[in-house]
XYZ file of C-alpha atoms in Angstrom:
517
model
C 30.643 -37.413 12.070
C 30.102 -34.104 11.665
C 26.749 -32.617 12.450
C 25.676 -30.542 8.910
C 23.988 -27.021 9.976
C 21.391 -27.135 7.516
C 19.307 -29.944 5.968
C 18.053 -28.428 2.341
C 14.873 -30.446 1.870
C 13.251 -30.393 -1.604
C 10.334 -32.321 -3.009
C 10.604 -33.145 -6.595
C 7.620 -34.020 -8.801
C 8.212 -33.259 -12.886
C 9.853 -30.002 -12.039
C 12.170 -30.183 -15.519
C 13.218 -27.483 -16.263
C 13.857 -25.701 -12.939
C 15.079 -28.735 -11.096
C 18.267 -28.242 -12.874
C 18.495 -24.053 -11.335
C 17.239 -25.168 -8.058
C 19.981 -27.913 -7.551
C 22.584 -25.200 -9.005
C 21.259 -22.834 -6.443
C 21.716 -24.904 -3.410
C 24.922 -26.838 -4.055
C 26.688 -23.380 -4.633
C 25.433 -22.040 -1.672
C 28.306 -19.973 0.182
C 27.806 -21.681 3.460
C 29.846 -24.594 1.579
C 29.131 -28.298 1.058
C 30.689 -29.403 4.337
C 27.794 -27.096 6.251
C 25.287 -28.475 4.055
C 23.026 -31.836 3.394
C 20.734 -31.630 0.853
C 17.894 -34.354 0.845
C 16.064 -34.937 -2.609
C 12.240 -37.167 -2.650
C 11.374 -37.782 -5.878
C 7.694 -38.412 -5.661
C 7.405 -41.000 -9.188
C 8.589 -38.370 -11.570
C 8.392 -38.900 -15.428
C 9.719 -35.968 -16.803
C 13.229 -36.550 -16.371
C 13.933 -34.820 -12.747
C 14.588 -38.270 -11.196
C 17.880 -38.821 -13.665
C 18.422 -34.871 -12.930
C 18.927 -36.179 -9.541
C 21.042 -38.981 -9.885
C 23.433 -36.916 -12.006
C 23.661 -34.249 -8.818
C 23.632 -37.246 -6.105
C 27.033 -38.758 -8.360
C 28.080 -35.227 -8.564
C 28.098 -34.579 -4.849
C 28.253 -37.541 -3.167
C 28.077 -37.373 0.842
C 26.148 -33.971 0.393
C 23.112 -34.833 -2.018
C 20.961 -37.925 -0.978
C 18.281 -38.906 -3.462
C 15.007 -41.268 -2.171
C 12.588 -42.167 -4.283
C 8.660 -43.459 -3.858
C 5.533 -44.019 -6.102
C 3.492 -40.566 -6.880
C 1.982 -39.768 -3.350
C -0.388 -36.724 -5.108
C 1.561 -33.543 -3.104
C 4.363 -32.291 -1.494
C 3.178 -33.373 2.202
C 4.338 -37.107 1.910
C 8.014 -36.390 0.413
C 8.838 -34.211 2.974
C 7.836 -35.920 5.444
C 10.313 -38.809 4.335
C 12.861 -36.248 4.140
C 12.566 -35.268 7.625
C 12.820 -38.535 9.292
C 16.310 -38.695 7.170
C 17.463 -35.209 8.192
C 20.282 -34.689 10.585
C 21.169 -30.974 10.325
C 20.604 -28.260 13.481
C 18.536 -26.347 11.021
C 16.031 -27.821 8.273
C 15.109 -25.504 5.204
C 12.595 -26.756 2.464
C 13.164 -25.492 -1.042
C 10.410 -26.083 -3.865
C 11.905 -27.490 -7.222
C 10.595 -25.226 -9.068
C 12.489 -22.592 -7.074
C 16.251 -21.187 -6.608
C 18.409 -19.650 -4.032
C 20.628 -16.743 -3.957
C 24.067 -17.299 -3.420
C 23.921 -16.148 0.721
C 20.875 -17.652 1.414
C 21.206 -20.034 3.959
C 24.750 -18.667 5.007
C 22.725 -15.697 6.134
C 19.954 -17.639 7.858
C 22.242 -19.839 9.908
C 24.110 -16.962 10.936
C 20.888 -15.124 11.983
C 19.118 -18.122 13.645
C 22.123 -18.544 15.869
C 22.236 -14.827 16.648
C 19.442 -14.328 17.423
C 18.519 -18.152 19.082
C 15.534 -17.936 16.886
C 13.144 -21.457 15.756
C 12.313 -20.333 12.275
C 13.777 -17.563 10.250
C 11.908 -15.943 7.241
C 13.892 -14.323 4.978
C 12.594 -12.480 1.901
C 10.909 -13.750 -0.740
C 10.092 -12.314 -3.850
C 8.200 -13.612 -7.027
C 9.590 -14.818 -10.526
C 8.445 -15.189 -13.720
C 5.154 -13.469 -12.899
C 4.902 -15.403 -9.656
C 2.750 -12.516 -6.668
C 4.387 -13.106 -2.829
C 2.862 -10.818 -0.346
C 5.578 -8.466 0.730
C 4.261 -6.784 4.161
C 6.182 -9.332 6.744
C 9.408 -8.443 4.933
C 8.812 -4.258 5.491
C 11.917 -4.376 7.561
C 14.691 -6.935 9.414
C 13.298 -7.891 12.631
C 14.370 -10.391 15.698
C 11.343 -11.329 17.371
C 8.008 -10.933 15.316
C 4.700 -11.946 16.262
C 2.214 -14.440 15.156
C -0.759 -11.675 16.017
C 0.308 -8.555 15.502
C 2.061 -8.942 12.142
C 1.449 -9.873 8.806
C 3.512 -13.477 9.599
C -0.452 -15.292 9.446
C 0.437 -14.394 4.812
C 3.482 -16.158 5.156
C 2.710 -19.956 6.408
C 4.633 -21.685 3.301
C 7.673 -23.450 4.591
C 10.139 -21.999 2.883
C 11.573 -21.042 5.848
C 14.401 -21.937 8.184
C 13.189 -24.035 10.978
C 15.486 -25.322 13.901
C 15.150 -29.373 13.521
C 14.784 -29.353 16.732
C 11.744 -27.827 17.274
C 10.146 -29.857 14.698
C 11.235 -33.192 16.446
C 10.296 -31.747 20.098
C 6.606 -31.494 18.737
C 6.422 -33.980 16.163
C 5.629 -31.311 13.430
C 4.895 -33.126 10.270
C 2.754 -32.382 6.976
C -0.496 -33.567 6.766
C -0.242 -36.084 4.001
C -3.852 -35.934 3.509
C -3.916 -32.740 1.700
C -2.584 -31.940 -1.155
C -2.686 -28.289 -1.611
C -1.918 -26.338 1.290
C -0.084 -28.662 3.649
C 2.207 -26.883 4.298
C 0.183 -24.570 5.958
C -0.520 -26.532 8.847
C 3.141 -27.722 9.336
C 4.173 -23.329 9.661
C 1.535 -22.435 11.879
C 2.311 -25.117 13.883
C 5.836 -24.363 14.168
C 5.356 -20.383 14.777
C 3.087 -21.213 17.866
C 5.672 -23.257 19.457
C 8.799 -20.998 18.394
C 10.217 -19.254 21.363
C 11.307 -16.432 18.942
C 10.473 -15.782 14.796
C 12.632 -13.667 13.056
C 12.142 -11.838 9.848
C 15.606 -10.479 7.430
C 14.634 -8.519 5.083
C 17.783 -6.676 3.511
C 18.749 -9.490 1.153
C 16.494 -11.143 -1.326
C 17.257 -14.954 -0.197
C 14.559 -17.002 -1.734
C 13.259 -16.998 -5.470
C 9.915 -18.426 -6.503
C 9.014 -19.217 -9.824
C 6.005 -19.604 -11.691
C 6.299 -22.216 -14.259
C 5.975 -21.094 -17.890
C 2.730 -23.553 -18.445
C 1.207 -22.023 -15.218
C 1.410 -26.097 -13.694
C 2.527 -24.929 -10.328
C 0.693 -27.631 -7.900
C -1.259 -25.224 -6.280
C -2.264 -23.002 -9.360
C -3.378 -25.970 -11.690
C -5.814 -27.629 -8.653
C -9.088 -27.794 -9.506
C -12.306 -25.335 -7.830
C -12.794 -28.018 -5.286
C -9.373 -29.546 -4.659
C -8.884 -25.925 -3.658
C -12.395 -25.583 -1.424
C -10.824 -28.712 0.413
C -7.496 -27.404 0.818
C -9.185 -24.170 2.030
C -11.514 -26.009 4.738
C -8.717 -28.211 6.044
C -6.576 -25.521 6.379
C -9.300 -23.616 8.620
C -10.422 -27.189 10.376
C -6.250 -27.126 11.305
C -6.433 -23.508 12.176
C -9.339 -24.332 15.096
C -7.896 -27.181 16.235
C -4.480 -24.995 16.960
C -6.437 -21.904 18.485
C -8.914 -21.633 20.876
C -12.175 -19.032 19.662
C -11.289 -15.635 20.045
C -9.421 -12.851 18.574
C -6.373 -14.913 17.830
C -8.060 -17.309 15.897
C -10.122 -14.520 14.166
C -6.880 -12.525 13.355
C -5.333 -16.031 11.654
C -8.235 -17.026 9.744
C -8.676 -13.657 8.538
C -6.380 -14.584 5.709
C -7.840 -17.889 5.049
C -11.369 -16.940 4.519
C -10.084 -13.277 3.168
C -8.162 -15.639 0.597
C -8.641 -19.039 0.316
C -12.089 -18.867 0.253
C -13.035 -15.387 -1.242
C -10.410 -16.227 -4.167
C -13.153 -18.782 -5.187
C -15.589 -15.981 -5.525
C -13.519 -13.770 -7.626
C -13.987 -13.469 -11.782
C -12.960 -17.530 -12.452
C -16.295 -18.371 -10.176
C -18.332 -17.385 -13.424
C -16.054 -20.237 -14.873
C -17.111 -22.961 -12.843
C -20.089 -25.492 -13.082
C -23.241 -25.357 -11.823
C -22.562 -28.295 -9.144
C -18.927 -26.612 -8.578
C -20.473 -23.660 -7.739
C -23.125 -24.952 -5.101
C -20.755 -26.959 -3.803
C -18.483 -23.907 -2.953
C -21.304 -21.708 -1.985
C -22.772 -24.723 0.564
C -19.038 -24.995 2.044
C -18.454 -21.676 2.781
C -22.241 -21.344 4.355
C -20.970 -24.187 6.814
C -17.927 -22.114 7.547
C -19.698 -19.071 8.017
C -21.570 -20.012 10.602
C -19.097 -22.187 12.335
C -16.151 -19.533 12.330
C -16.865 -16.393 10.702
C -17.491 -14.445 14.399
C -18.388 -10.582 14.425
C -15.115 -9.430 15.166
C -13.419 -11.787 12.485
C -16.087 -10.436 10.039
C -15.302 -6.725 11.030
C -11.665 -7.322 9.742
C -12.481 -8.671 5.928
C -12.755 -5.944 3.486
C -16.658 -5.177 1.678
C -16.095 -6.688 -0.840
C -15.091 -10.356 1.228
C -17.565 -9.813 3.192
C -20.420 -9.258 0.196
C -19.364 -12.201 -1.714
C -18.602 -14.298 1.577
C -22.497 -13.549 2.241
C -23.793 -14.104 -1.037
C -22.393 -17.563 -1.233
C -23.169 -18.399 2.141
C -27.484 -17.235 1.134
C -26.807 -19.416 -1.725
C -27.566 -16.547 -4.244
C -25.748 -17.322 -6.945
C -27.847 -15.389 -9.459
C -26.899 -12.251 -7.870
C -23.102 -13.267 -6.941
C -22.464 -13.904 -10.920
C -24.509 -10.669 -12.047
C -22.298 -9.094 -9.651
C -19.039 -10.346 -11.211
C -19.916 -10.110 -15.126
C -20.941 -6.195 -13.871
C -17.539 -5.558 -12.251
C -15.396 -7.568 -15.394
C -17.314 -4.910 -17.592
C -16.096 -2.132 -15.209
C -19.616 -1.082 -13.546
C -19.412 0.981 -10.452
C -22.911 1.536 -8.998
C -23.602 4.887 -7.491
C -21.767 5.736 -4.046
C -24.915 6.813 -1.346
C -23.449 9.524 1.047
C -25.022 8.781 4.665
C -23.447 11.220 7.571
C -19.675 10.017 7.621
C -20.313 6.802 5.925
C -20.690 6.210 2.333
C -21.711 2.813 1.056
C -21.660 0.916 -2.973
C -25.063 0.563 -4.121
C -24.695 -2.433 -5.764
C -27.029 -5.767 -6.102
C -28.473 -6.515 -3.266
C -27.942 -2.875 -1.661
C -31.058 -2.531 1.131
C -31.486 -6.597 1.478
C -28.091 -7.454 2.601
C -26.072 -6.065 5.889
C -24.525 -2.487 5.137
C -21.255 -3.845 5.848
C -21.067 -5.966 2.585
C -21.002 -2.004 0.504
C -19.658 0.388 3.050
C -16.517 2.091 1.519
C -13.455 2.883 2.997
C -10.080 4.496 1.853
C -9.311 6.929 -0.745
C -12.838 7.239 -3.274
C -10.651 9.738 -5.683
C -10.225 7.455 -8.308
C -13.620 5.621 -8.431
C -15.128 9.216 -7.618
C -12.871 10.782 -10.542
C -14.581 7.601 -12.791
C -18.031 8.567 -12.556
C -17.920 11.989 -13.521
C -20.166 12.961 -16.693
C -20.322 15.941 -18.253
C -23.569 16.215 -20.219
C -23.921 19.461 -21.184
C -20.739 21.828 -22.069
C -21.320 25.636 -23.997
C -20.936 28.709 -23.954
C -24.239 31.330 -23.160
C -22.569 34.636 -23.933
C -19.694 35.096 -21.762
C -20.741 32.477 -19.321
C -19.291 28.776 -19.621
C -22.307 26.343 -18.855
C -21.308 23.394 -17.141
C -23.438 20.107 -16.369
C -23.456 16.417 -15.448
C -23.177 13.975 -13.393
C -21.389 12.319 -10.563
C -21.984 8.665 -9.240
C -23.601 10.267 -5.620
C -26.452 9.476 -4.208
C -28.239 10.927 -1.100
C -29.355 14.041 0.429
C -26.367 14.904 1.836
C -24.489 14.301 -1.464
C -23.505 17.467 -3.149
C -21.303 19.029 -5.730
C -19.418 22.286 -6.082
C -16.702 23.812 -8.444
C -13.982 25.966 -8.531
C -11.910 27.826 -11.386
C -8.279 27.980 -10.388
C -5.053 29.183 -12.245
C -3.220 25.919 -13.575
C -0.229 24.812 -12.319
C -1.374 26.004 -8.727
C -2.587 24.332 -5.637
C -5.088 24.625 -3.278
C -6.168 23.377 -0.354
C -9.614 21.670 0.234
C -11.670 23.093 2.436
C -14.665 21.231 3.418
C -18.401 22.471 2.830
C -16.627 25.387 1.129
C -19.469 27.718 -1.344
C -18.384 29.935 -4.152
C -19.009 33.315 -5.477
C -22.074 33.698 -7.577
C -20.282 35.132 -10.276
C -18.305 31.768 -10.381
C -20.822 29.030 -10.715
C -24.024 28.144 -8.650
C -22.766 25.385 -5.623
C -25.454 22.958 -4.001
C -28.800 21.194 -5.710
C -31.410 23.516 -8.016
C -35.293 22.191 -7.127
C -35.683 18.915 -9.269
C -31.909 17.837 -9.257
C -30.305 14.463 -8.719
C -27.953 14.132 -5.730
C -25.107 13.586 -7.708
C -26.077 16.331 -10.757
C -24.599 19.208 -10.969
C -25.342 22.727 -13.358
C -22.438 25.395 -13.136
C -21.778 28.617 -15.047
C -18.931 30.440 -14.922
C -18.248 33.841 -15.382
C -15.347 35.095 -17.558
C -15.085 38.103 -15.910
C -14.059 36.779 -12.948
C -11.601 34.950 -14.462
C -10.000 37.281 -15.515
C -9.599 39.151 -12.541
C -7.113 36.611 -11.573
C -4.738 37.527 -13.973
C -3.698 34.123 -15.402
C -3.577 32.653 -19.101
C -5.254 28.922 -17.879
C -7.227 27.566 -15.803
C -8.252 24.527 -14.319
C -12.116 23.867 -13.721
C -12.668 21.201 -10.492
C -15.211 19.613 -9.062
C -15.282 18.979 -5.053
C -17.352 16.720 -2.895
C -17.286 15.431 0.888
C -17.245 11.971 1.300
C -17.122 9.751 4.551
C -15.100 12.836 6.018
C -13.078 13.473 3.194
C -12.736 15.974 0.320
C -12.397 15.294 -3.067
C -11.009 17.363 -5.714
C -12.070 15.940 -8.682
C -11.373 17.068 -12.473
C -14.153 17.504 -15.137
C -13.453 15.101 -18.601
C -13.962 16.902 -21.549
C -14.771 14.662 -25.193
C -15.709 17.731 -27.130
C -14.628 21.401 -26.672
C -17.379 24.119 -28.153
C -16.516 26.976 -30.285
C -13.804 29.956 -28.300
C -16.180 33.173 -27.559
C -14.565 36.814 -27.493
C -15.500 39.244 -24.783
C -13.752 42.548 -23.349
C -12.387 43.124 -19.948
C -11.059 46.455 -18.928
C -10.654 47.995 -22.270
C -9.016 44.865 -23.581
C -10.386 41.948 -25.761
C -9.634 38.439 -25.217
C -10.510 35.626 -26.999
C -11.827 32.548 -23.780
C -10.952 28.875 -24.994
C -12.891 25.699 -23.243
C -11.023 22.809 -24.150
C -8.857 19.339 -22.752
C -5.256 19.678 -21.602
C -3.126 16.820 -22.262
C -4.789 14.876 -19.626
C -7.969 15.244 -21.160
C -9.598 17.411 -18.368
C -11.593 20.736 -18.733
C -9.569 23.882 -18.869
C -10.101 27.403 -19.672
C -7.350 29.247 -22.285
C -7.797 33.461 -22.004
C -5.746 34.831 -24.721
C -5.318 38.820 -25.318
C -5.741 39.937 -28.621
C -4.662 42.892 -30.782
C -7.045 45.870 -30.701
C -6.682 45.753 -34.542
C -8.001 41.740 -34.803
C -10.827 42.686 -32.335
C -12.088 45.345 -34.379
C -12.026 43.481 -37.281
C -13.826 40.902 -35.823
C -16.601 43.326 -34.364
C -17.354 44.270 -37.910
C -17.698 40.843 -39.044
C -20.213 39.926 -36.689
C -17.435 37.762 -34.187
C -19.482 39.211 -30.777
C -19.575 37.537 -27.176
């Protein structure tokens, strides 16, 4: 008998619709039936998948093998039936709610012998909606690495794995989870593969997210998906010794798993839901979260992480109802460092607010303008940014539009141009300009964009003044020649200054009727 090169495994709970694509998908795979066994568990369907899969198993007989077993509650249990039945050099596990493209597992065969590879990822992309992280798939590669790469985001098993390595080690799901087993199984399978491989120049794998959102993983409950989160990190310890392996694997589970939990839907939960959550991840804290594991979440994982683990609730959920209504608390410049004062700034470690990365846009969404008129032929200018400090400050320029510049840091302006720095009495993050027409004008353009700029953890920020109200135009004379000076939005609604020549004629007109700057 001929050994198959692939066994297509596929677990199939009340998948109807998408059983019916999946099974399409895999039987007209280009690597031909003869190559291919597919091995179907239907785990007590009701929906009508189990008669989808006698129709294919009649259909295709000596290629499609149907089993069949009372509901086992996940994926973990059918699969692992499948396997002991599996007699193909490679083993790939499909989800029934998912579809192949027409290559697929042509292309992974051919790869996985090339390259004498264990397990093959190829790329995956979402449908209907569905989100898969995209960084392991940045380009094709032969041998990738379990701790240097983004492969610790990718542990579903929807992946080409050679049989044999799963029989040499007795890799099997973990029947008593749920959510998340397969987890375990991929983990377990990338530390004993003598070579991964990643292909990423053809989309191979498809997965969908179900019109009523009743994905397995996406309808589990707040604590089916705490437990699925703590025995995934109980199987991660018991596979790695402490140290900065571990702490670079379980950076995604307790960057994910667990700080998912403490996103918006937390403010959702019950009372006993949410102590629960908040007394697991305390436990896990202070089993696993290590320095140099903490050091790699981002502030905001590592200020909810620590609220939950304190217990303060109170302050986690005032937290999230401030940042679903769009808050941002002041920014505190400190040296090179700038840090979120939000709740619990000064009481918690200033790790949980530090902020890292470009600031433009949240920087850009705290400025205020307050006060915007003309005084003669000056343009006053004041407001407010979202700094705090000492060494916070503020200072403008008036360039021609359309042109750039480049930033220069601690830079200070002209008088005529606009005050820079703090007047006795000011705010860190106020600032009071007024700008000179005349000087303006000696540039020689018709616009002119007004910016803001402000250093910021080592960085510069050009920022542009929002303008809800533009005061009256003022008419002044430069040279011998009026001009009539415009404050007003452009089309992205940002301040900008309009200096329009007029006709001797209209500006002696006007000087009789009283029209001064």
């Amino acid at each position: 008998m001929t050994v198959p090169d692939v066994s297509v495994i596929i677990a199939v709970y009340n998948t109807m619709p998408h059983l019916r694509e999946c099974l399409d998908s895999v039987i007209g795979q280009s690597i031909g039936t003869s190559r291919l066994e597919v091995i179907a568990v239907d785990d007590g369907s009701t929906d009508g998948s189990a008669e989808e899969l006698d129709d294919f198993a009649a259909r295709y007989p000596g290629t499609v093998t149907v089993l069949r077993q009372a509901n086992s509650g996940g994926p973990a249990a059918p699969s692992n039936r499948a396997l002991e039945h599996a007699t193909g050099r490679y083993v790939y596990f499909v989800g029934a709610d998912d579809f192949l493209a027409e290559q697929a597992l042509e292309r992974l065969v051919r790869a996985a012998d090339a390259y004498d590879s264990d397990v093959v990822l190829g790329r995956m992309v979402g449908a209907n909606g569905r989100q898969i992280p995209q960084k392991v798939y940045a380009e094709t590669r032969m041998d990738i690495g379990l701790f240097d790469s983004p492969l610790p985001y990718s542990l579903s098993n929807t992946k080409l794995f050679r049989r044999s390595l799963i029989e040499e080690h007795g890799l099997r799901f973990p029947e008593d989870m749920p959510i998340f087993s397969d987890q375990p199984f991929t983990l377990a399978a990338f530390l004993h593969a003598r070579r991964v491989s990643v292909l990423a120049d053809y989309v191979f794998y498809y997965a969908v997210s179900r019109d009523n959102g009743d994905n397995i993983t996406s309808r589990a409950a707040p604590l089916s998906q705490l437990r699925g989160g703590e025995q995934v990190i109980e199987h991660v310890v018991r596979l790695l010794p402490p140290g900065a392996e571990r702490d670079f694997v379980l950076k995604r589970h307790f960057g994910y798993e667990l700080a998912k939990l403490l996103r918006a839907e937390f403010l959702t939960f019950t009372e006993d839901e949410q102590k629960k959550i908040c007394e697991s991840i305390a436990r896990l804290c202070t089993l696993y979260l290590t320095p140099g594991l903490r050091a790699q979440l981002t502030s905001p994982q590592r200020y909810r992480l620590t609220l939950a683990a304190r217990g303060d609730r109170e302050t986690l959920c005032r937290s999230l109802r401030e940042e679903a209504d769009g808050v941002q608390p002041p920014i505190l410049v400190r040296g090179q460092s700038a840090y979120s004062q939000g709740n619990g700034f000064g009481d918690l470690p200033d790790d949980c607010f530090e902020l890292t990365g470009n600031l433009a846009g949240r920087l850009a969404a705290g400025v205020e303008v307050s006060s915007l008129g003309w005084q003669r032929a000056r343009l006053h200018l004041a407001g407010q940014l979202c700094l705090t400090g000492a060494e916070a400050k503020v200072t403008m320029d008036v360039v021609p539009a359309g042109t750039a510049r480049a930033l220069r840091q601690g830079r200070r302006l002209k008088e005529d141009d606009g005050a820079a720095g703090r007047a006795p009495g000011q705010a860190a993050g106020d600032f009071r300009f007024d700008i000179g027409v005349r000087s303006l004008l000696r540039k020689r353009a018709p616009r002119y964009s007004v910016r803001l700029y402000t250093d910021v953890a080592g960085s510069t920020y050009e920022l542009p003044v929002p303008v809800s109200h533009a005061p009256e135009p003022v008419r002044t004379w430069y040279r011998g020649r009026p001009y009539r000076i415009r404050a007003r939005a452009n089309e992205h609604g940002h301040l900008t200054i309009v200096a329009v020549p007029l006709p001797l004629w209209q500006a002696v007109r006007d000087l009789f009727q009283g029209k001064r700057s």
